[in-house]
PDB file of C-alpha atoms and ligand atoms in Angstrom:
ATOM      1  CA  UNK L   1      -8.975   3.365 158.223  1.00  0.00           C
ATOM      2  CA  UNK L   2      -9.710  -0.344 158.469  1.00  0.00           C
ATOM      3  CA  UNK L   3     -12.693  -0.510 156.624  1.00  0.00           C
ATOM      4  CA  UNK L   4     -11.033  -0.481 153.267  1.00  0.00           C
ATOM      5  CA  UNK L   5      -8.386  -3.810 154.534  1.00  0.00           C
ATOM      6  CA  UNK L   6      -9.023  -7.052 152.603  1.00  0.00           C
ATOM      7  CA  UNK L   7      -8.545  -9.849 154.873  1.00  0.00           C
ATOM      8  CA  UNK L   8      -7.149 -12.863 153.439  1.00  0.00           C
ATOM      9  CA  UNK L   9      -6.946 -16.942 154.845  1.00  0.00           C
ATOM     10  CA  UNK L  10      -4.265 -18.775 152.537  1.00  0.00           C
ATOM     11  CA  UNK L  11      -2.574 -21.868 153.491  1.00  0.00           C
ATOM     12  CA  UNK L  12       1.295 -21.089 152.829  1.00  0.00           C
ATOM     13  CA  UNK L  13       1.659 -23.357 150.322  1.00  0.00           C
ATOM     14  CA  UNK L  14      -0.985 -21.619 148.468  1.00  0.00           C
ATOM     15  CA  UNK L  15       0.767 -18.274 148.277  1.00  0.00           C
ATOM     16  CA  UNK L  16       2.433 -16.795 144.604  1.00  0.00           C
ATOM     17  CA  UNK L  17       5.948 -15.919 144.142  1.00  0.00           C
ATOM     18  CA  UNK L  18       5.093 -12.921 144.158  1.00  0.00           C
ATOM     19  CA  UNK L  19       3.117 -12.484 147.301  1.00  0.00           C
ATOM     20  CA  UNK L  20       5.569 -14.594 149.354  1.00  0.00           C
ATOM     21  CA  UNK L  21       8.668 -11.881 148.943  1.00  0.00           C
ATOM     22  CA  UNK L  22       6.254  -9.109 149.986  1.00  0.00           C
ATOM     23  CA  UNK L  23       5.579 -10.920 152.597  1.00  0.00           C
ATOM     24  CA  UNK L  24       9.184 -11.641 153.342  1.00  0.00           C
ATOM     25  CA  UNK L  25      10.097  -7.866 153.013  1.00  0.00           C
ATOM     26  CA  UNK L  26       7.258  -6.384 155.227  1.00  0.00           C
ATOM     27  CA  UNK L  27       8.867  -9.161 157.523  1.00  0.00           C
ATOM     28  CA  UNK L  28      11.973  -8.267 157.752  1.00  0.00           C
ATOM     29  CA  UNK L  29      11.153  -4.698 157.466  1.00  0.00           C
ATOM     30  CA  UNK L  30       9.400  -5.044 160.798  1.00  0.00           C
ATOM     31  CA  UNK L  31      11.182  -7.006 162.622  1.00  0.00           C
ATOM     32  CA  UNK L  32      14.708  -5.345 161.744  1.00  0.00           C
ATOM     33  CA  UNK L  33      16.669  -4.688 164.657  1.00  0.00           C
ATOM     34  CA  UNK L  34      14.486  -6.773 166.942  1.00  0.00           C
ATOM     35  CA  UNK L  35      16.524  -9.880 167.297  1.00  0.00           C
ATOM     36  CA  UNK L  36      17.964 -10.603 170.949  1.00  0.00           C
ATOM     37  CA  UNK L  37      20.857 -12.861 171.245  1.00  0.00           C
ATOM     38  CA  UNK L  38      18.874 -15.249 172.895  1.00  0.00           C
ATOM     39  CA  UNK L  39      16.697 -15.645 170.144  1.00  0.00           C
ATOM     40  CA  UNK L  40      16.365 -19.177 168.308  1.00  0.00           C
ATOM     41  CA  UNK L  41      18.125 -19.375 165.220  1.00  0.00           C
ATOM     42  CA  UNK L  42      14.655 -20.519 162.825  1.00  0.00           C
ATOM     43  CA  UNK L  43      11.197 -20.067 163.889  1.00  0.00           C
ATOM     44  CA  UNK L  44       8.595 -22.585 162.886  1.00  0.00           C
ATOM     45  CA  UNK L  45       6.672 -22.091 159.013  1.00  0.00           C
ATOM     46  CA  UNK L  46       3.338 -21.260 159.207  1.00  0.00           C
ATOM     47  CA  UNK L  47       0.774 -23.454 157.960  1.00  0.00           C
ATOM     48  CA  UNK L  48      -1.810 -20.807 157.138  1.00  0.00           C
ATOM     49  CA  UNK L  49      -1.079 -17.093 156.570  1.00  0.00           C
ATOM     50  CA  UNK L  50      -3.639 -14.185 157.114  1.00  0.00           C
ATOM     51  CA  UNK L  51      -2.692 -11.720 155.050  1.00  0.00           C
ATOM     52  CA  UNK L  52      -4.224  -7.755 154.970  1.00  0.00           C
ATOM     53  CA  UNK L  53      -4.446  -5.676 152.147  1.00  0.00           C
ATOM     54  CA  UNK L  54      -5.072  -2.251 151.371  1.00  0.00           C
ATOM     55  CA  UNK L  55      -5.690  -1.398 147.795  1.00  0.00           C
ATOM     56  CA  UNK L  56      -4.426  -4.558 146.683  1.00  0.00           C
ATOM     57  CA  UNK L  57      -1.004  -4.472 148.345  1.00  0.00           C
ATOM     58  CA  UNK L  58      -0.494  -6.887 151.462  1.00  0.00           C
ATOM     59  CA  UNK L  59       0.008  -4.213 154.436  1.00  0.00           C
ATOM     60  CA  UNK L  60      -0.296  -6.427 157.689  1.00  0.00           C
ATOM     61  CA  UNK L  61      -0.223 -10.032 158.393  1.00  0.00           C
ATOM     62  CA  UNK L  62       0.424 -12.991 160.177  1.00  0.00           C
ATOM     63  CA  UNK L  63       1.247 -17.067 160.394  1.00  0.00           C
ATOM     64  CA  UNK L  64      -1.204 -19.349 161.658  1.00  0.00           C
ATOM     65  CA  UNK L  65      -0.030 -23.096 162.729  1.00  0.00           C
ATOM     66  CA  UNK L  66      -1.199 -25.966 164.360  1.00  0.00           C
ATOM     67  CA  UNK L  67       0.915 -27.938 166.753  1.00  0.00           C
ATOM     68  CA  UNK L  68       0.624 -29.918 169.472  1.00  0.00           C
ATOM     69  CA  UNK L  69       2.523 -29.066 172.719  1.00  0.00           C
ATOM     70  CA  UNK L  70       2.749 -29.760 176.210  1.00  0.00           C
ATOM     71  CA  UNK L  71       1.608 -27.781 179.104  1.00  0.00           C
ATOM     72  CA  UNK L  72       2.211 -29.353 182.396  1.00  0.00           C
ATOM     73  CA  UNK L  73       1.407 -33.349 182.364  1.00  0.00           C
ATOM     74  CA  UNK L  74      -1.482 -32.557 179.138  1.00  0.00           C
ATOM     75  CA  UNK L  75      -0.253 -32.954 175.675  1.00  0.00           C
ATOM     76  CA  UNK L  76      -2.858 -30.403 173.578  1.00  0.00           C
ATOM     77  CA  UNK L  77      -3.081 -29.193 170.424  1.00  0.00           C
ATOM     78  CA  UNK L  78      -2.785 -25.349 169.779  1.00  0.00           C
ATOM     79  CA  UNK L  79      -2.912 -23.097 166.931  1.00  0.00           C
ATOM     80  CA  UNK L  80      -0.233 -20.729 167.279  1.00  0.00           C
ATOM     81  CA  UNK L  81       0.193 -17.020 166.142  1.00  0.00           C
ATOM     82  CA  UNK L  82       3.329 -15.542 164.965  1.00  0.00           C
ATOM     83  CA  UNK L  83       5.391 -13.353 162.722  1.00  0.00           C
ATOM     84  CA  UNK L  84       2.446 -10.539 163.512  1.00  0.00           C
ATOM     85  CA  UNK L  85       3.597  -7.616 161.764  1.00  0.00           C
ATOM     86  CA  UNK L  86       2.153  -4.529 160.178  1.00  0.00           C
ATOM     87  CA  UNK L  87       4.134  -1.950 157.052  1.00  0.00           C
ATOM     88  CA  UNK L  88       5.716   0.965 159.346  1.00  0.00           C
ATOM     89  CA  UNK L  89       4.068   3.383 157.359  1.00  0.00           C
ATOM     90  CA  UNK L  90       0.723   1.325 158.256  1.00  0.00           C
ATOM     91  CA  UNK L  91       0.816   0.812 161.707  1.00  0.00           C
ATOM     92  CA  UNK L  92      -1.023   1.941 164.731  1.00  0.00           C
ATOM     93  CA  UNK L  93      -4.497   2.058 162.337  1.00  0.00           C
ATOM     94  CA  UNK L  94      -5.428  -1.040 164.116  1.00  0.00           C
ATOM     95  CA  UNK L  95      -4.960  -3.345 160.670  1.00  0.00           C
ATOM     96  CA  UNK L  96      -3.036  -5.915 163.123  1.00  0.00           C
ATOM     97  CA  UNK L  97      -6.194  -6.108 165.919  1.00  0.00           C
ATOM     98  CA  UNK L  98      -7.890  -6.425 162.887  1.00  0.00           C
ATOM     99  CA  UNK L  99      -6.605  -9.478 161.833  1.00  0.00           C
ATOM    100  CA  UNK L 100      -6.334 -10.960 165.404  1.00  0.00           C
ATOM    101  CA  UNK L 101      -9.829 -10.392 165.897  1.00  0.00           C
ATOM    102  CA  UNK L 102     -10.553 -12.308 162.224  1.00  0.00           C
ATOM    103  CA  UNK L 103      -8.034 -15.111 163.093  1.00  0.00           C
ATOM    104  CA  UNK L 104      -9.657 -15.985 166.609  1.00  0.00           C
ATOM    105  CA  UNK L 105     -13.059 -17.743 164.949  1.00  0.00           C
ATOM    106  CA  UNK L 106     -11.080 -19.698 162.238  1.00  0.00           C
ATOM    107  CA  UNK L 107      -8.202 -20.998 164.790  1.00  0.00           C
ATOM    108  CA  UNK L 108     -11.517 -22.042 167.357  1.00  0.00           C
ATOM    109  CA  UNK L 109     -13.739 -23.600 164.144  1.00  0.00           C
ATOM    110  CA  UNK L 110     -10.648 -24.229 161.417  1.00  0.00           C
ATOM    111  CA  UNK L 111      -7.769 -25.363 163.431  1.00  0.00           C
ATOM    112  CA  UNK L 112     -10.461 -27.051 165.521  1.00  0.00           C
ATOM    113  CA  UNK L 113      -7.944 -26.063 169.118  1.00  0.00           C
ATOM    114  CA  UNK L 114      -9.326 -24.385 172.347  1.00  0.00           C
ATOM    115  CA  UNK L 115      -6.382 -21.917 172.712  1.00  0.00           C
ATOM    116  CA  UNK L 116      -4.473 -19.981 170.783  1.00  0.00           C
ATOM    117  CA  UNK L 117      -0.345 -19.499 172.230  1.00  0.00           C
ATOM    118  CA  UNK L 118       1.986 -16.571 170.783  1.00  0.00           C
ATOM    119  CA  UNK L 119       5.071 -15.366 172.462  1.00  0.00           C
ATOM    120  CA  UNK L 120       5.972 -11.791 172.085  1.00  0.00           C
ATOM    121  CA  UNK L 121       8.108  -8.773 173.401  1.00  0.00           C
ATOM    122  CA  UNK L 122       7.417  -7.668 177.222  1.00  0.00           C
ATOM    123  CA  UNK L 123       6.017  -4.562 175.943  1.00  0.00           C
ATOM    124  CA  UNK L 124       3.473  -6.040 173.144  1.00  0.00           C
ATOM    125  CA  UNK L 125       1.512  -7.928 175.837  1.00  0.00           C
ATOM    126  CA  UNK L 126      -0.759  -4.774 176.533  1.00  0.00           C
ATOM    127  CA  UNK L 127      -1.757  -4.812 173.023  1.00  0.00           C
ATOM    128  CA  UNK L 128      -2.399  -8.977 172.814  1.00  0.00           C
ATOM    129  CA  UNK L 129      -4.111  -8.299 176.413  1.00  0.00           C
ATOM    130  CA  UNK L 130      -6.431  -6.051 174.674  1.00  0.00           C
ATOM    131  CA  UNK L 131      -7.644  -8.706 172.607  1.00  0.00           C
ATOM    132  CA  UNK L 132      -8.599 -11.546 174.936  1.00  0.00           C
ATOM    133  CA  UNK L 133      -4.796 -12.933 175.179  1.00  0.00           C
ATOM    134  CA  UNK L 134      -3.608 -14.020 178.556  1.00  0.00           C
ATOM    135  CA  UNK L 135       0.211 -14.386 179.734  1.00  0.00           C
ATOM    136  CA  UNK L 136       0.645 -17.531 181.234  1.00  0.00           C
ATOM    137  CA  UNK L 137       4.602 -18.357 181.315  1.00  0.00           C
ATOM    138  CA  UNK L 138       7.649 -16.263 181.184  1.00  0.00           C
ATOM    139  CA  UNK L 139       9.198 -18.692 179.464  1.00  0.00           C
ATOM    140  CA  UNK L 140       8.777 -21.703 177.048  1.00  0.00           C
ATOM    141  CA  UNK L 141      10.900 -25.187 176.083  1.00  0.00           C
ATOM    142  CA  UNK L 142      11.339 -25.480 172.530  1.00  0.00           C
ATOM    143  CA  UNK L 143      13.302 -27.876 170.070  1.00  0.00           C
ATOM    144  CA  UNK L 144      16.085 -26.794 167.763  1.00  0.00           C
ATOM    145  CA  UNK L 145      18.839 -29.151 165.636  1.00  0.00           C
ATOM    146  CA  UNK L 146      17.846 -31.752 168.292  1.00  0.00           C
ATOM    147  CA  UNK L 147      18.685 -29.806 170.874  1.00  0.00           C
ATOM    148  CA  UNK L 148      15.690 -28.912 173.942  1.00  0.00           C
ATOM    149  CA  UNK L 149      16.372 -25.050 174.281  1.00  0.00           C
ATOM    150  CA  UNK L 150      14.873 -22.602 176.958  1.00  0.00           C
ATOM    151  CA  UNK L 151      13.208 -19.304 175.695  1.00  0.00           C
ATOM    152  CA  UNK L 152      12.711 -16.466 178.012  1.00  0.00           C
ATOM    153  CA  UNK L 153       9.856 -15.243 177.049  1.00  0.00           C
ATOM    154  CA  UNK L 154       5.691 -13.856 177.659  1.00  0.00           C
ATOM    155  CA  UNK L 155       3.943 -17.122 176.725  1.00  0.00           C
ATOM    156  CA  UNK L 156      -0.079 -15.503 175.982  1.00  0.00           C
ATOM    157  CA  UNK L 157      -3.189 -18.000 175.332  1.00  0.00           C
ATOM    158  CA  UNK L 158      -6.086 -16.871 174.056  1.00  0.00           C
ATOM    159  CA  UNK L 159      -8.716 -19.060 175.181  1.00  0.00           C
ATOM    160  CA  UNK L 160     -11.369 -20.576 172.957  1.00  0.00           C
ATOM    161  CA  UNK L 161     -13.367 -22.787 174.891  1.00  0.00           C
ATOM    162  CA  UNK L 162     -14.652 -23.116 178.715  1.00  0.00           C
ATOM    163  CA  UNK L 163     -11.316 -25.581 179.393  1.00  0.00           C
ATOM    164  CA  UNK L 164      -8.698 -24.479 181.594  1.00  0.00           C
ATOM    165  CA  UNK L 165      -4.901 -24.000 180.763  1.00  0.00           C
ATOM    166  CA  UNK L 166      -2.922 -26.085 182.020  1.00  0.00           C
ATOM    167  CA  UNK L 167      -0.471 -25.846 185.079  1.00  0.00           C
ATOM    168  CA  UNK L 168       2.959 -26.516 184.113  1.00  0.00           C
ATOM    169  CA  UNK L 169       6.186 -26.226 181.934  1.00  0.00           C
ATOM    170  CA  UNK L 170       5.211 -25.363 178.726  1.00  0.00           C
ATOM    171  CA  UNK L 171       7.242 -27.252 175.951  1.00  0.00           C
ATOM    172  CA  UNK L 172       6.527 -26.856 172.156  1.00  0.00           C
ATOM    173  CA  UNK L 173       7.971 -30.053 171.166  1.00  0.00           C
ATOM    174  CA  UNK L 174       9.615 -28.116 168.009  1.00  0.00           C
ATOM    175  CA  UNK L 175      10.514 -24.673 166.587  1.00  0.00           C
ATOM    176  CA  UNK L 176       9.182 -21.764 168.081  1.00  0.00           C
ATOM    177  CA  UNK L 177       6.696 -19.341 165.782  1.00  0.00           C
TER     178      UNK L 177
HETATM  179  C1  LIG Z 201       3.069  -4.660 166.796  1.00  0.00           C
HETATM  180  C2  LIG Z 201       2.460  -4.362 165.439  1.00  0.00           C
HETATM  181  C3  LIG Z 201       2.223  -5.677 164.701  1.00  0.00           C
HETATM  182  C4  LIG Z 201       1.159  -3.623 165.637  1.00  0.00           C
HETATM  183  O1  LIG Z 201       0.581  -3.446 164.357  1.00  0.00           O
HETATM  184  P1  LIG Z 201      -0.484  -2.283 164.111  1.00  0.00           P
HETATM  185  O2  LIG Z 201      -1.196  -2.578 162.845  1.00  0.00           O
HETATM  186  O3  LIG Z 201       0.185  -0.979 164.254  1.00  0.00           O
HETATM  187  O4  LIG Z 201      -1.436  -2.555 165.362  1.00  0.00           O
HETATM  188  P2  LIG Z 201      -2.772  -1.787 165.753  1.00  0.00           P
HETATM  189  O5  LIG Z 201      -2.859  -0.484 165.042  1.00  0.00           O
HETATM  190  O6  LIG Z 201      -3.880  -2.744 165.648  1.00  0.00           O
HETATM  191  O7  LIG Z 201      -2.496  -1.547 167.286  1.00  0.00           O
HETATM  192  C5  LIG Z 201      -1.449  -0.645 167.639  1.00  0.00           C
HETATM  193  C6  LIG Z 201      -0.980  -1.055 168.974  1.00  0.00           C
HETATM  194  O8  LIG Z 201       0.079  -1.986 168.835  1.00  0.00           O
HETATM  195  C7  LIG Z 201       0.799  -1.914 170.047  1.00  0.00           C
HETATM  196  N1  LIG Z 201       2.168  -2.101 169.757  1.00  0.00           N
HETATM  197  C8  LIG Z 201       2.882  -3.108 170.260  1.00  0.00           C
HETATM  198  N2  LIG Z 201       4.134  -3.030 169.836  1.00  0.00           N
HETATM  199  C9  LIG Z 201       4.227  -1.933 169.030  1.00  0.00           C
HETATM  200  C10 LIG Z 201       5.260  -1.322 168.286  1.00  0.00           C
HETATM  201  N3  LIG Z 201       6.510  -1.813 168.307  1.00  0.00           N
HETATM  202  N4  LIG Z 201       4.982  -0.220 167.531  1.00  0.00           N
HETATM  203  C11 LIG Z 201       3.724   0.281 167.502  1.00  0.00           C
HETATM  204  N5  LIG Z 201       2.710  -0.254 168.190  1.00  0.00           N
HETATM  205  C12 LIG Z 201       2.954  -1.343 168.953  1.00  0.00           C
HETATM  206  C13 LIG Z 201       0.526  -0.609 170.695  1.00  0.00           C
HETATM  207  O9  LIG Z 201      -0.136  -0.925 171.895  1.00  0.00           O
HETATM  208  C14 LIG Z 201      -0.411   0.082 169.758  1.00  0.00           C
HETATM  209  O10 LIG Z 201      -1.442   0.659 170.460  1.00  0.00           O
HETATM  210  P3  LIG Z 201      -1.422   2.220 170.758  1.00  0.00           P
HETATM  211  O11 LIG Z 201      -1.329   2.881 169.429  1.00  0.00           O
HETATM  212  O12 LIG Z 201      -2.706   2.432 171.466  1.00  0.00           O
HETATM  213  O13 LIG Z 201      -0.228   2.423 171.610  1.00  0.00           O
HETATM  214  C15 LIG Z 201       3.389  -3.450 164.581  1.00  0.00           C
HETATM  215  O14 LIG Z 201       3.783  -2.348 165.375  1.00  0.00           O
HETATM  216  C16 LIG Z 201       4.632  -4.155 164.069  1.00  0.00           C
HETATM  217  O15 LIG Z 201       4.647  -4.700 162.965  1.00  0.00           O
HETATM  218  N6  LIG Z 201       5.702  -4.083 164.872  1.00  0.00           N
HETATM  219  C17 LIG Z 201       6.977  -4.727 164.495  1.00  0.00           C
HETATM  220  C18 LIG Z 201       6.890  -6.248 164.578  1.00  0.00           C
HETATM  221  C19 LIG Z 201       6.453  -6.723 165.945  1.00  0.00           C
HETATM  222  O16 LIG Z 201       6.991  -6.323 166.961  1.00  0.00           O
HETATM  223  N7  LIG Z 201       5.457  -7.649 165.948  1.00  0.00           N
HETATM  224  C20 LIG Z 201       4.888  -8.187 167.166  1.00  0.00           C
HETATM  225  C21 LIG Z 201       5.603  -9.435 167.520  1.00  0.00           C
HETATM  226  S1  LIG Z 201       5.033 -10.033 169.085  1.00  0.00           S
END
């Protein structure tokens, strides 16, 4: 079913009118009735969307951004994945592993980082594990209205290079994506 999906790199500020409130909708259309309490109040904009399409229409997608966080005593720049989501009536075709798989090789040679860092739902790290991701923290430091919040959360990496994560806190210095 995938072999018909038009994969897509756009830098947000690239995207039409139109293609940014489908992407809004399939958004909240996915993630409706996922919020916990805990959850911070924004998330981070992505610099870079990867966007899926199926006959034309955007089905699955995702935000790409670069940031640089701290892990232990190592500041280190990361490109982070987020707002992964896939149409209802599109999912489990493996469009999203589709576009995880493309977005691996352009965070490594684009964003020019040796990991990639998500943070997802306890039961979505099976499918991220799948794909090369690794859990590393059960929770992350992030910043929000000046304020240095905690997040309980699975912190994943996927590693691009032979380097080794660091030990250590992991603090994102800003929004969460
Ligand atoms: C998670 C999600 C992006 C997967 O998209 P998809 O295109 O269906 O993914 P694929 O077809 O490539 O892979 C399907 C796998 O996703 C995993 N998965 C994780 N969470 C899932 C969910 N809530 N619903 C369905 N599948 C889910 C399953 O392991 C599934 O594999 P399985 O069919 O063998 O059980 C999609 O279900 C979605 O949009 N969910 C709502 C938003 C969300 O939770 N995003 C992830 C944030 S961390």
């Amino acid at each position: 079913m995938t072999c018909s999906l038009q994969i897509e790199f756009i830098r947000s500020s690239q995207i039409s009118p139109d293609d940014q409130q489908t992407i809004d909708r399939l958004d909240h259309l996915a993630f409706a009735g996922k919020v916990a309490e805990d959850d911070p109040n924004e998330w981070a904009d992505s610099d870079w969307m990867v966007l899926g399409r199926i006959d034309g229409e955007i089905v699955t997608q995702l935000g790409l951004l670069k940031r640089k966080i701290r892990a232990g005593a190592v500041l280190l720049p990361v490109g982070g994945v987020g707002g992964v989501a896939t149409h209802p009536a599109w999912q489990r075709r493996g469009l999203s592993t589709a576009l995880l798989r493309a977005a691996a090789p352009f965070i490594q040679t684009e964003l020019k980082v040796s990991f990639g860092l998500l943070n997802c739902a306890n039961e979505s790290q099976p499918f991220y594990a799948r794909l090369g991701w690794k859990t590393v923290a059960a929770e992350l430091w992030f910043m929000e209205n000046k304020k240095r919040r905690l997040l309980q959360t699975p912190v994943m990496i996927l590693p691009l290079s032979t380097h080794e994560w660091p030990q250590g806190e992991i603090d994102l210095g800003g929004l969460p994506w």
